Amino acid sequence: PFADPVALPRYESSGDSITIPLTGDLKIIERQIISEVIKRCQGNKAAAARALGLHRKTLYRLLEASHPTPPAPQGASLTVNES
């Protein structure tokens, strides 16, 4: 998804940049960049997606791919009691 991870947009509010070693697995580097941007956006994923130049759904898809939700156990059910 990142054409050039080195050319990340600067943050207009603070003007700083991200320094991450570009060695190793590309998925790990991608996750480090995303995590750092989310942290700098105070956990606001929509703002992080904008800063990265991604659609919000794409960011969520990337996050899900790196930490997939475990499937529900077989035979599990949910019961809701309305009172």
PDB file of N, CA, C and O in Angstrom:
ATOM      1  N   PRO A   1       0.784  -1.207   0.000  1.00  0.00           N
ATOM      2  CA  PRO A   1       0.000   0.000   0.000  1.00  0.00           C
ATOM      3  C   PRO A   1       0.826   1.271   0.000  1.00  0.00           C
ATOM      4  O   PRO A   1       0.366   2.272  -0.436  1.00  0.00           O
ATOM      5  N   PHE A   2       2.055   1.227   0.500  1.00  0.00           N
ATOM      6  CA  PHE A   2       2.892   2.420   0.511  1.00  0.00           C
ATOM      7  C   PHE A   2       3.825   2.374  -0.677  1.00  0.00           C
ATOM      8  O   PHE A   2       4.669   1.501  -0.776  1.00  0.00           O
ATOM      9  N   ALA A   3       3.681   3.326  -1.577  1.00  0.00           N
ATOM     10  CA  ALA A   3       4.538   3.362  -2.750  1.00  0.00           C
ATOM     11  C   ALA A   3       5.978   3.642  -2.351  1.00  0.00           C
ATOM     12  O   ALA A   3       6.900   3.040  -2.855  1.00  0.00           O
ATOM     13  N   ASP A   4       6.173   4.551  -1.416  1.00  0.00           N
ATOM     14  CA  ASP A   4       7.518   4.917  -0.969  1.00  0.00           C
ATOM     15  C   ASP A   4       7.457   5.236   0.519  1.00  0.00           C
ATOM     16  O   ASP A   4       7.145   6.359   0.893  1.00  0.00           O
ATOM     17  N   PRO A   5       7.726   4.249   1.408  1.00  0.00           N
ATOM     18  CA  PRO A   5       7.589   4.479   2.847  1.00  0.00           C
ATOM     19  C   PRO A   5       8.477   5.594   3.380  1.00  0.00           C
ATOM     20  O   PRO A   5       8.206   6.158   4.409  1.00  0.00           O
ATOM     21  N   VAL A   6       9.551   5.924   2.671  1.00  0.00           N
ATOM     22  CA  VAL A   6      10.446   6.978   3.133  1.00  0.00           C
ATOM     23  C   VAL A   6       9.799   8.338   2.946  1.00  0.00           C
ATOM     24  O   VAL A   6      10.052   9.262   3.698  1.00  0.00           O
ATOM     25  N   ALA A   7       8.928   8.478   1.976  1.00  0.00           N
ATOM     26  CA  ALA A   7       8.315   9.762   1.662  1.00  0.00           C
ATOM     27  C   ALA A   7       6.982   9.942   2.372  1.00  0.00           C
ATOM     28  O   ALA A   7       6.006  10.347   1.782  1.00  0.00           O
ATOM     29  N   LEU A   8       6.935   9.636   3.652  1.00  0.00           N
ATOM     30  CA  LEU A   8       5.708   9.847   4.413  1.00  0.00           C
ATOM     31  C   LEU A   8       5.430  11.336   4.534  1.00  0.00           C
ATOM     32  O   LEU A   8       6.356  12.145   4.624  1.00  0.00           O
ATOM     33  N   PRO A   9       4.165  11.703   4.562  1.00  0.00           N
ATOM     34  CA  PRO A   9       3.850  13.123   4.719  1.00  0.00           C
ATOM     35  C   PRO A   9       4.277  13.629   6.086  1.00  0.00           C
ATOM     36  O   PRO A   9       4.236  12.907   7.071  1.00  0.00           O
ATOM     37  N   ARG A  10       4.741  14.839   6.132  1.00  0.00           N
ATOM     38  CA  ARG A  10       5.092  15.441   7.425  1.00  0.00           C
ATOM     39  C   ARG A  10       3.816  15.833   8.142  1.00  0.00           C
ATOM     40  O   ARG A  10       2.811  16.104   7.520  1.00  0.00           O
ATOM     41  N   TYR A  11       3.885  15.852   9.448  1.00  0.00           N
ATOM     42  CA  TYR A  11       2.726  16.232  10.244  1.00  0.00           C
ATOM     43  C   TYR A  11       2.697  17.742  10.348  1.00  0.00           C
ATOM     44  O   TYR A  11       3.631  18.360  10.834  1.00  0.00           O
ATOM     45  N   GLU A  12       1.624  18.325   9.851  1.00  0.00           N
ATOM     46  CA  GLU A  12       1.524  19.775   9.805  1.00  0.00           C
ATOM     47  C   GLU A  12       1.567  20.408  11.182  1.00  0.00           C
ATOM     48  O   GLU A  12       2.110  21.473  11.363  1.00  0.00           O
ATOM     49  N   SER A  13       1.006  19.715  12.186  1.00  0.00           N
ATOM     50  CA  SER A  13       0.946  20.308  13.517  1.00  0.00           C
ATOM     51  C   SER A  13       2.313  20.374  14.185  1.00  0.00           C
ATOM     52  O   SER A  13       2.607  21.313  14.892  1.00  0.00           O
ATOM     53  N   SER A  14       3.164  19.354  13.947  1.00  0.00           N
ATOM     54  CA  SER A  14       4.449  19.350  14.641  1.00  0.00           C
ATOM     55  C   SER A  14       5.636  19.434  13.692  1.00  0.00           C
ATOM     56  O   SER A  14       6.731  19.763  14.109  1.00  0.00           O
ATOM     57  N   GLY A  15       5.449  19.082  12.435  1.00  0.00           N
ATOM     58  CA  GLY A  15       6.515  19.185  11.456  1.00  0.00           C
ATOM     59  C   GLY A  15       7.599  18.130  11.588  1.00  0.00           C
ATOM     60  O   GLY A  15       8.616  18.218  10.933  1.00  0.00           O
ATOM     61  N   ASP A  16       7.407  17.102  12.440  1.00  0.00           N
ATOM     62  CA  ASP A  16       8.450  16.095  12.581  1.00  0.00           C
ATOM     63  C   ASP A  16       8.210  14.938  11.625  1.00  0.00           C
ATOM     64  O   ASP A  16       7.200  14.872  10.947  1.00  0.00           O
ATOM     65  N   SER A  17       9.169  14.035  11.565  1.00  0.00           N
ATOM     66  CA  SER A  17       9.075  12.902  10.654  1.00  0.00           C
ATOM     67  C   SER A  17       9.299  11.605  11.425  1.00  0.00           C
ATOM     68  O   SER A  17       9.663  11.620  12.592  1.00  0.00           O
ATOM     69  N   ILE A  18       9.075  10.499  10.760  1.00  0.00           N
ATOM     70  CA  ILE A  18       9.237   9.179  11.359  1.00  0.00           C
ATOM     71  C   ILE A  18      10.560   8.599  10.898  1.00  0.00           C
ATOM     72  O   ILE A  18      10.881   8.642   9.707  1.00  0.00           O
ATOM     73  N   THR A  19      11.321   8.037  11.827  1.00  0.00           N
ATOM     74  CA  THR A  19      12.557   7.360  11.479  1.00  0.00           C
ATOM     75  C   THR A  19      12.414   5.899  11.863  1.00  0.00           C
ATOM     76  O   THR A  19      12.319   5.570  13.047  1.00  0.00           O
ATOM     77  N   ILE A  20      12.364   5.040  10.858  1.00  0.00           N
ATOM     78  CA  ILE A  20      12.249   3.597  11.059  1.00  0.00           C
ATOM     79  C   ILE A  20      13.256   2.937  10.132  1.00  0.00           C
ATOM     80  O   ILE A  20      13.316   3.263   8.942  1.00  0.00           O
ATOM     81  N   PRO A  21      14.072   2.011  10.669  1.00  0.00           N
ATOM     82  CA  PRO A  21      15.032   1.333   9.794  1.00  0.00           C
ATOM     83  C   PRO A  21      14.308   0.558   8.688  1.00  0.00           C
ATOM     84  O   PRO A  21      13.332  -0.131   8.958  1.00  0.00           O
ATOM     85  N   LEU A  22      14.757   0.706   7.471  1.00  0.00           N
ATOM     86  CA  LEU A  22      14.104   0.064   6.338  1.00  0.00           C
ATOM     87  C   LEU A  22      14.794  -1.250   5.982  1.00  0.00           C
ATOM     88  O   LEU A  22      15.110  -1.521   4.829  1.00  0.00           O
ATOM     89  N   THR A  23      15.030  -2.076   6.981  1.00  0.00           N
ATOM     90  CA  THR A  23      15.601  -3.393   6.754  1.00  0.00           C
ATOM     91  C   THR A  23      14.661  -4.421   7.362  1.00  0.00           C
ATOM     92  O   THR A  23      13.983  -4.150   8.350  1.00  0.00           O
ATOM     93  N   GLY A  24      14.610  -5.578   6.773  1.00  0.00           N
ATOM     94  CA  GLY A  24      13.764  -6.636   7.301  1.00  0.00           C
ATOM     95  C   GLY A  24      12.501  -6.809   6.487  1.00  0.00           C
ATOM     96  O   GLY A  24      12.393  -6.371   5.339  1.00  0.00           O
ATOM     97  N   ASP A  25      11.521  -7.441   7.103  1.00  0.00           N
ATOM     98  CA  ASP A  25      10.258  -7.774   6.461  1.00  0.00           C
ATOM     99  C   ASP A  25       9.423  -6.521   6.199  1.00  0.00           C
ATOM    100  O   ASP A  25       9.200  -5.710   7.102  1.00  0.00           O
ATOM    101  N   LEU A  26       8.947  -6.380   4.981  1.00  0.00           N
ATOM    102  CA  LEU A  26       8.170  -5.201   4.599  1.00  0.00           C
ATOM    103  C   LEU A  26       6.900  -5.062   5.426  1.00  0.00           C
ATOM    104  O   LEU A  26       6.502  -3.956   5.789  1.00  0.00           O
ATOM    105  N   LYS A  27       6.246  -6.171   5.757  1.00  0.00           N
ATOM    106  CA  LYS A  27       5.022  -6.118   6.565  1.00  0.00           C
ATOM    107  C   LYS A  27       5.316  -5.565   7.963  1.00  0.00           C
ATOM    108  O   LYS A  27       4.500  -4.830   8.523  1.00  0.00           O
ATOM    109  N   ILE A  28       6.470  -5.899   8.521  1.00  0.00           N
ATOM    110  CA  ILE A  28       6.848  -5.381   9.847  1.00  0.00           C
ATOM    111  C   ILE A  28       7.100  -3.885   9.769  1.00  0.00           C
ATOM    112  O   ILE A  28       6.653  -3.121  10.620  1.00  0.00           O
ATOM    113  N   ILE A  29       7.781  -3.455   8.728  1.00  0.00           N
ATOM    114  CA  ILE A  29       8.054  -2.027   8.532  1.00  0.00           C
ATOM    115  C   ILE A  29       6.739  -1.272   8.361  1.00  0.00           C
ATOM    116  O   ILE A  29       6.520  -0.225   8.973  1.00  0.00           O
ATOM    117  N   GLU A  30       5.841  -1.822   7.551  1.00  0.00           N
ATOM    118  CA  GLU A  30       4.536  -1.208   7.332  1.00  0.00           C
ATOM    119  C   GLU A  30       3.782  -1.069   8.651  1.00  0.00           C
ATOM    120  O   GLU A  30       3.225  -0.015   8.956  1.00  0.00           O
ATOM    121  N   ARG A  31       3.781  -2.128   9.456  1.00  0.00           N
ATOM    122  CA  ARG A  31       3.083  -2.101  10.747  1.00  0.00           C
ATOM    123  C   ARG A  31       3.712  -1.068  11.688  1.00  0.00           C
ATOM    124  O   ARG A  31       3.001  -0.378  12.417  1.00  0.00           O
ATOM    125  N   GLN A  32       5.049  -0.951  11.687  1.00  0.00           N
ATOM    126  CA  GLN A  32       5.716   0.040  12.533  1.00  0.00           C
ATOM    127  C   GLN A  32       5.315   1.455  12.135  1.00  0.00           C
ATOM    128  O   GLN A  32       5.060   2.303  12.996  1.00  0.00           O
ATOM    129  N   ILE A  33       5.256   1.704  10.848  1.00  0.00           N
ATOM    130  CA  ILE A  33       4.869   3.033  10.368  1.00  0.00           C
ATOM    131  C   ILE A  33       3.426   3.336  10.771  1.00  0.00           C
ATOM    132  O   ILE A  33       3.133   4.403  11.310  1.00  0.00           O
ATOM    133  N   ILE A  34       2.535   2.379  10.531  1.00  0.00           N
ATOM    134  CA  ILE A  34       1.125   2.585  10.876  1.00  0.00           C
ATOM    135  C   ILE A  34       0.971   2.817  12.374  1.00  0.00           C
ATOM    136  O   ILE A  34       0.267   3.741  12.795  1.00  0.00           O
ATOM    137  N   SER A  35       1.642   2.007  13.185  1.00  0.00           N
ATOM    138  CA  SER A  35       1.548   2.151  14.645  1.00  0.00           C
ATOM    139  C   SER A  35       2.035   3.517  15.104  1.00  0.00           C
ATOM    140  O   SER A  35       1.419   4.152  15.958  1.00  0.00           O
ATOM    141  N   GLU A  36       3.142   3.973  14.529  1.00  0.00           N
ATOM    142  CA  GLU A  36       3.693   5.273  14.916  1.00  0.00           C
ATOM    143  C   GLU A  36       2.747   6.407  14.525  1.00  0.00           C
ATOM    144  O   GLU A  36       2.533   7.343  15.297  1.00  0.00           O
ATOM    145  N   VAL A  37       2.162   6.324  13.343  1.00  0.00           N
ATOM    146  CA  VAL A  37       1.247   7.377  12.898  1.00  0.00           C
ATOM    147  C   VAL A  37      -0.013   7.386  13.765  1.00  0.00           C
ATOM    148  O   VAL A  37      -0.485   8.453  14.165  1.00  0.00           O
ATOM    149  N   ILE A  38      -0.550   6.218  14.092  1.00  0.00           N
ATOM    150  CA  ILE A  38      -1.722   6.157  14.974  1.00  0.00           C
ATOM    151  C   ILE A  38      -1.383   6.748  16.333  1.00  0.00           C
ATOM    152  O   ILE A  38      -2.173   7.510  16.909  1.00  0.00           O
ATOM    153  N   LYS A  39      -0.214   6.441  16.849  1.00  0.00           N
ATOM    154  CA  LYS A  39       0.219   6.996  18.134  1.00  0.00           C
ATOM    155  C   LYS A  39       0.293   8.519  18.066  1.00  0.00           C
ATOM    156  O   LYS A  39      -0.195   9.214  18.957  1.00  0.00           O
ATOM    157  N   ARG A  40       0.867   9.039  16.992  1.00  0.00           N
ATOM    158  CA  ARG A  40       0.999  10.494  16.844  1.00  0.00           C
ATOM    159  C   ARG A  40      -0.347  11.181  16.612  1.00  0.00           C
ATOM    160  O   ARG A  40      -0.475  12.375  16.836  1.00  0.00           O
ATOM    161  N   CYS A  41      -1.323  10.411  16.170  1.00  0.00           N
ATOM    162  CA  CYS A  41      -2.684  10.945  15.984  1.00  0.00           C
ATOM    163  C   CYS A  41      -3.542  10.662  17.210  1.00  0.00           C
ATOM    164  O   CYS A  41      -4.773  10.676  17.120  1.00  0.00           O
ATOM    165  N   GLN A  42      -2.913  10.395  18.344  1.00  0.00           N
ATOM    166  CA  GLN A  42      -3.597  10.117  19.615  1.00  0.00           C
ATOM    167  C   GLN A  42      -4.645   9.011  19.478  1.00  0.00           C
ATOM    168  O   GLN A  42      -5.724   9.086  20.070  1.00  0.00           O
ATOM    169  N   GLY A  43      -4.334   7.985  18.703  1.00  0.00           N
ATOM    170  CA  GLY A  43      -5.222   6.851  18.554  1.00  0.00           C
ATOM    171  C   GLY A  43      -6.348   7.051  17.556  1.00  0.00           C
ATOM    172  O   GLY A  43      -7.147   6.146  17.333  1.00  0.00           O
ATOM    173  N   ASN A  44      -6.427   8.212  16.936  1.00  0.00           N
ATOM    174  CA  ASN A  44      -7.484   8.506  15.977  1.00  0.00           C
ATOM    175  C   ASN A  44      -7.127   7.867  14.632  1.00  0.00           C
ATOM    176  O   ASN A  44      -6.301   8.379  13.883  1.00  0.00           O
ATOM    177  N   LYS A  45      -7.753   6.738  14.346  1.00  0.00           N
ATOM    178  CA  LYS A  45      -7.409   5.984  13.137  1.00  0.00           C
ATOM    179  C   LYS A  45      -7.832   6.705  11.860  1.00  0.00           C
ATOM    180  O   LYS A  45      -7.165   6.593  10.841  1.00  0.00           O
ATOM    181  N   ALA A  46      -8.924   7.452  11.910  1.00  0.00           N
ATOM    182  CA  ALA A  46      -9.348   8.207  10.727  1.00  0.00           C
ATOM    183  C   ALA A  46      -8.308   9.279  10.395  1.00  0.00           C
ATOM    184  O   ALA A  46      -7.947   9.468   9.227  1.00  0.00           O
ATOM    185  N   ALA A  47      -7.802   9.967  11.419  1.00  0.00           N
ATOM    186  CA  ALA A  47      -6.762  10.977  11.198  1.00  0.00           C
ATOM    187  C   ALA A  47      -5.469  10.319  10.723  1.00  0.00           C
ATOM    188  O   ALA A  47      -4.770  10.858   9.856  1.00  0.00           O
ATOM    189  N   ALA A  48      -5.151   9.149  11.269  1.00  0.00           N
ATOM    190  CA  ALA A  48      -3.943   8.426  10.850  1.00  0.00           C
ATOM    191  C   ALA A  48      -4.055   8.016   9.388  1.00  0.00           C
ATOM    192  O   ALA A  48      -3.081   8.140   8.635  1.00  0.00           O
ATOM    193  N   ALA A  49      -5.226   7.545   8.985  1.00  0.00           N
ATOM    194  CA  ALA A  49      -5.427   7.163   7.580  1.00  0.00           C
ATOM    195  C   ALA A  49      -5.214   8.364   6.663  1.00  0.00           C
ATOM    196  O   ALA A  49      -4.547   8.256   5.638  1.00  0.00           O
ATOM    197  N   ARG A  50      -5.758   9.519   7.054  1.00  0.00           N
ATOM    198  CA  ARG A  50      -5.557  10.739   6.252  1.00  0.00           C
ATOM    199  C   ARG A  50      -4.078  11.096   6.168  1.00  0.00           C
ATOM    200  O   ARG A  50      -3.570  11.451   5.100  1.00  0.00           O
ATOM    201  N   ALA A  51      -3.365  11.013   7.304  1.00  0.00           N
ATOM    202  CA  ALA A  51      -1.940  11.358   7.323  1.00  0.00           C
ATOM    203  C   ALA A  51      -1.133  10.419   6.435  1.00  0.00           C
ATOM    204  O   ALA A  51      -0.145  10.834   5.835  1.00  0.00           O
ATOM    205  N   LEU A  52      -1.565   9.161   6.344  1.00  0.00           N
ATOM    206  CA  LEU A  52      -0.858   8.175   5.523  1.00  0.00           C
ATOM    207  C   LEU A  52      -1.308   8.193   4.065  1.00  0.00           C
ATOM    208  O   LEU A  52      -0.736   7.503   3.227  1.00  0.00           O
ATOM    209  N   GLY A  53      -2.359   8.968   3.775  1.00  0.00           N
ATOM    210  CA  GLY A  53      -2.866   9.012   2.412  1.00  0.00           C
ATOM    211  C   GLY A  53      -3.659   7.769   2.052  1.00  0.00           C
ATOM    212  O   GLY A  53      -3.734   7.386   0.888  1.00  0.00           O
ATOM    213  N   LEU A  54      -4.248   7.117   3.067  1.00  0.00           N
ATOM    214  CA  LEU A  54      -5.034   5.907   2.858  1.00  0.00           C
ATOM    215  C   LEU A  54      -6.505   6.177   3.139  1.00  0.00           C
ATOM    216  O   LEU A  54      -6.836   7.065   3.922  1.00  0.00           O
ATOM    217  N   HIS A  55      -7.358   5.385   2.535  1.00  0.00           N
ATOM    218  CA  HIS A  55      -8.766   5.406   2.905  1.00  0.00           C
ATOM    219  C   HIS A  55      -8.869   4.736   4.273  1.00  0.00           C
ATOM    220  O   HIS A  55      -8.117   3.807   4.584  1.00  0.00           O
ATOM    221  N   ARG A  56      -9.792   5.190   5.089  1.00  0.00           N
ATOM    222  CA  ARG A  56      -9.957   4.653   6.442  1.00  0.00           C
ATOM    223  C   ARG A  56     -10.166   3.140   6.425  1.00  0.00           C
ATOM    224  O   ARG A  56      -9.576   2.402   7.227  1.00  0.00           O
ATOM    225  N   LYS A  57     -10.971   2.637   5.496  1.00  0.00           N
ATOM    226  CA  LYS A  57     -11.212   1.194   5.411  1.00  0.00           C
ATOM    227  C   LYS A  57      -9.941   0.425   5.065  1.00  0.00           C
ATOM    228  O   LYS A  57      -9.746  -0.699   5.527  1.00  0.00           O
ATOM    229  N   THR A  58      -9.077   1.012   4.254  1.00  0.00           N
ATOM    230  CA  THR A  58      -7.812   0.368   3.927  1.00  0.00           C
ATOM    231  C   THR A  58      -6.943   0.250   5.170  1.00  0.00           C
ATOM    232  O   THR A  58      -6.320  -0.793   5.397  1.00  0.00           O
ATOM    233  N   LEU A  59      -6.913   1.293   5.982  1.00  0.00           N
ATOM    234  CA  LEU A  59      -6.141   1.232   7.225  1.00  0.00           C
ATOM    235  C   LEU A  59      -6.671   0.125   8.128  1.00  0.00           C
ATOM    236  O   LEU A  59      -5.907  -0.666   8.664  1.00  0.00           O
ATOM    237  N   TYR A  60      -7.995   0.053   8.290  1.00  0.00           N
ATOM    238  CA  TYR A  60      -8.581  -1.004   9.121  1.00  0.00           C
ATOM    239  C   TYR A  60      -8.250  -2.391   8.560  1.00  0.00           C
ATOM    240  O   TYR A  60      -7.980  -3.324   9.314  1.00  0.00           O
ATOM    241  N   ARG A  61      -8.259  -2.525   7.235  1.00  0.00           N
ATOM    242  CA  ARG A  61      -7.926  -3.813   6.617  1.00  0.00           C
ATOM    243  C   ARG A  61      -6.478  -4.187   6.906  1.00  0.00           C
ATOM    244  O   ARG A  61      -6.167  -5.335   7.238  1.00  0.00           O
ATOM    245  N   LEU A  62      -5.575  -3.216   6.825  1.00  0.00           N
ATOM    246  CA  LEU A  62      -4.166  -3.477   7.127  1.00  0.00           C
ATOM    247  C   LEU A  62      -3.980  -3.856   8.598  1.00  0.00           C
ATOM    248  O   LEU A  62      -3.195  -4.745   8.918  1.00  0.00           O
ATOM    249  N   LEU A  63      -4.697  -3.182   9.475  1.00  0.00           N
ATOM    250  CA  LEU A  63      -4.607  -3.501  10.899  1.00  0.00           C
ATOM    251  C   LEU A  63      -5.149  -4.904  11.167  1.00  0.00           C
ATOM    252  O   LEU A  63      -4.574  -5.664  11.941  1.00  0.00           O
ATOM    253  N   GLU A  64      -6.253  -5.247  10.524  1.00  0.00           N
ATOM    254  CA  GLU A  64      -6.843  -6.576  10.702  1.00  0.00           C
ATOM    255  C   GLU A  64      -5.903  -7.656  10.167  1.00  0.00           C
ATOM    256  O   GLU A  64      -5.775  -8.718  10.761  1.00  0.00           O
ATOM    257  N   ALA A  65      -5.229  -7.374   9.058  1.00  0.00           N
ATOM    258  CA  ALA A  65      -4.311  -8.347   8.476  1.00  0.00           C
ATOM    259  C   ALA A  65      -3.121  -8.616   9.390  1.00  0.00           C
ATOM    260  O   ALA A  65      -2.610  -9.730   9.450  1.00  0.00           O
ATOM    261  N   SER A  66      -2.693  -7.603  10.135  1.00  0.00           N
ATOM    262  CA  SER A  66      -1.546  -7.802  11.015  1.00  0.00           C
ATOM    263  C   SER A  66      -1.934  -8.386  12.363  1.00  0.00           C
ATOM    264  O   SER A  66      -1.121  -8.984  13.039  1.00  0.00           O
ATOM    265  N   HIS A  67      -3.195  -8.226  12.756  1.00  0.00           N
ATOM    266  CA  HIS A  67      -3.705  -8.791  14.008  1.00  0.00           C
ATOM    267  C   HIS A  67      -5.116  -9.302  13.764  1.00  0.00           C
ATOM    268  O   HIS A  67      -6.091  -8.676  14.165  1.00  0.00           O
ATOM    269  N   PRO A  68      -5.243 -10.455  13.084  1.00  0.00           N
ATOM    270  CA  PRO A  68      -6.583 -10.933  12.750  1.00  0.00           C
ATOM    271  C   PRO A  68      -7.407 -11.278  13.991  1.00  0.00           C
ATOM    272  O   PRO A  68      -6.872 -11.696  15.010  1.00  0.00           O
ATOM    273  N   THR A  69      -8.706 -11.069  13.881  1.00  0.00           N
ATOM    274  CA  THR A  69      -9.625 -11.414  14.955  1.00  0.00           C
ATOM    275  C   THR A  69      -9.781 -12.931  14.986  1.00  0.00           C
ATOM    276  O   THR A  69     -10.043 -13.536  13.948  1.00  0.00           O
ATOM    277  N   PRO A  70      -9.593 -13.541  16.147  1.00  0.00           N
ATOM    278  CA  PRO A  70      -9.722 -15.003  16.193  1.00  0.00           C
ATOM    279  C   PRO A  70     -11.160 -15.422  15.923  1.00  0.00           C
ATOM    280  O   PRO A  70     -12.104 -14.721  16.310  1.00  0.00           O
ATOM    281  N   PRO A  71     -11.350 -16.549  15.253  1.00  0.00           N
ATOM    282  CA  PRO A  71     -12.712 -17.007  14.971  1.00  0.00           C
ATOM    283  C   PRO A  71     -13.409 -17.447  16.250  1.00  0.00           C
ATOM    284  O   PRO A  71     -12.757 -17.847  17.213  1.00  0.00           O
ATOM    285  N   ALA A  72     -14.733 -17.377  16.249  1.00  0.00           N
ATOM    286  CA  ALA A  72     -15.518 -17.830  17.400  1.00  0.00           C
ATOM    287  C   ALA A  72     -15.374 -19.344  17.521  1.00  0.00           C
ATOM    288  O   ALA A  72     -15.275 -20.038  16.516  1.00  0.00           O
ATOM    289  N   PRO A  73     -15.332 -19.857  18.739  1.00  0.00           N
ATOM    290  CA  PRO A  73     -15.236 -21.314  18.907  1.00  0.00           C
ATOM    291  C   PRO A  73     -16.434 -22.017  18.283  1.00  0.00           C
ATOM    292  O   PRO A  73     -17.540 -21.474  18.240  1.00  0.00           O
ATOM    293  N   GLN A  74     -16.205 -23.240  17.793  1.00  0.00           N
ATOM    294  CA  GLN A  74     -17.286 -24.031  17.204  1.00  0.00           C
ATOM    295  C   GLN A  74     -18.391 -24.253  18.229  1.00  0.00           C
ATOM    296  O   GLN A  74     -18.119 -24.531  19.382  1.00  0.00           O
ATOM    297  N   GLY A  75     -19.603 -24.111  17.819  1.00  0.00           N
ATOM    298  CA  GLY A  75     -20.732 -24.346  18.696  1.00  0.00           C
ATOM    299  C   GLY A  75     -21.032 -23.189  19.635  1.00  0.00           C
ATOM    300  O   GLY A  75     -21.909 -23.275  20.475  1.00  0.00           O
ATOM    301  N   ALA A  76     -20.300 -22.088  19.508  1.00  0.00           N
ATOM    302  CA  ALA A  76     -20.524 -20.938  20.385  1.00  0.00           C
ATOM    303  C   ALA A  76     -21.789 -20.215  19.954  1.00  0.00           C
ATOM    304  O   ALA A  76     -22.122 -20.162  18.775  1.00  0.00           O
ATOM    305  N   SER A  77     -22.490 -19.690  20.925  1.00  0.00           N
ATOM    306  CA  SER A  77     -23.685 -18.910  20.603  1.00  0.00           C
ATOM    307  C   SER A  77     -23.775 -17.738  21.560  1.00  0.00           C
ATOM    308  O   SER A  77     -23.159 -17.719  22.619  1.00  0.00           O
ATOM    309  N   LEU A  78     -24.536 -16.781  21.165  1.00  0.00           N
ATOM    310  CA  LEU A  78     -24.738 -15.580  21.974  1.00  0.00           C
ATOM    311  C   LEU A  78     -26.208 -15.484  22.321  1.00  0.00           C
ATOM    312  O   LEU A  78     -27.066 -15.549  21.453  1.00  0.00           O
ATOM    313  N   THR A  79     -26.493 -15.345  23.604  1.00  0.00           N
ATOM    314  CA  THR A  79     -27.871 -15.206  24.061  1.00  0.00           C
ATOM    315  C   THR A  79     -28.029 -13.824  24.672  1.00  0.00           C
ATOM    316  O   THR A  79     -27.249 -13.422  25.523  1.00  0.00           O
ATOM    317  N   VAL A  80     -29.030 -13.088  24.189  1.00  0.00           N
ATOM    318  CA  VAL A  80     -29.298 -11.754  24.711  1.00  0.00           C
ATOM    319  C   VAL A  80     -30.624 -11.791  25.434  1.00  0.00           C
ATOM    320  O   VAL A  80     -31.646 -12.168  24.866  1.00  0.00           O
ATOM    321  N   ASN A  81     -30.592 -11.435  26.697  1.00  0.00           N
ATOM    322  CA  ASN A  81     -31.817 -11.373  27.498  1.00  0.00           C
ATOM    323  C   ASN A  81     -32.334  -9.952  27.500  1.00  0.00           C
ATOM    324  O   ASN A  81     -31.631  -9.047  27.929  1.00  0.00           O
ATOM    325  N   GLU A  82     -33.523  -9.761  26.996  1.00  0.00           N
ATOM    326  CA  GLU A  82     -34.119  -8.427  27.018  1.00  0.00           C
ATOM    327  C   GLU A  82     -35.073  -8.348  28.205  1.00  0.00           C
ATOM    328  O   GLU A  82     -36.001  -9.120  28.316  1.00  0.00           O
ATOM    329  N   SER A  83     -34.809  -7.439  29.102  1.00  0.00           N
ATOM    330  CA  SER A  83     -35.653  -7.304  30.303  1.00  0.00           C
ATOM    331  C   SER A  83     -36.468  -6.041  30.267  1.00  0.00           C
ATOM    332  O   SER A  83     -36.146  -5.069  29.747  1.00  0.00           O
TER     333      SER A  83
END
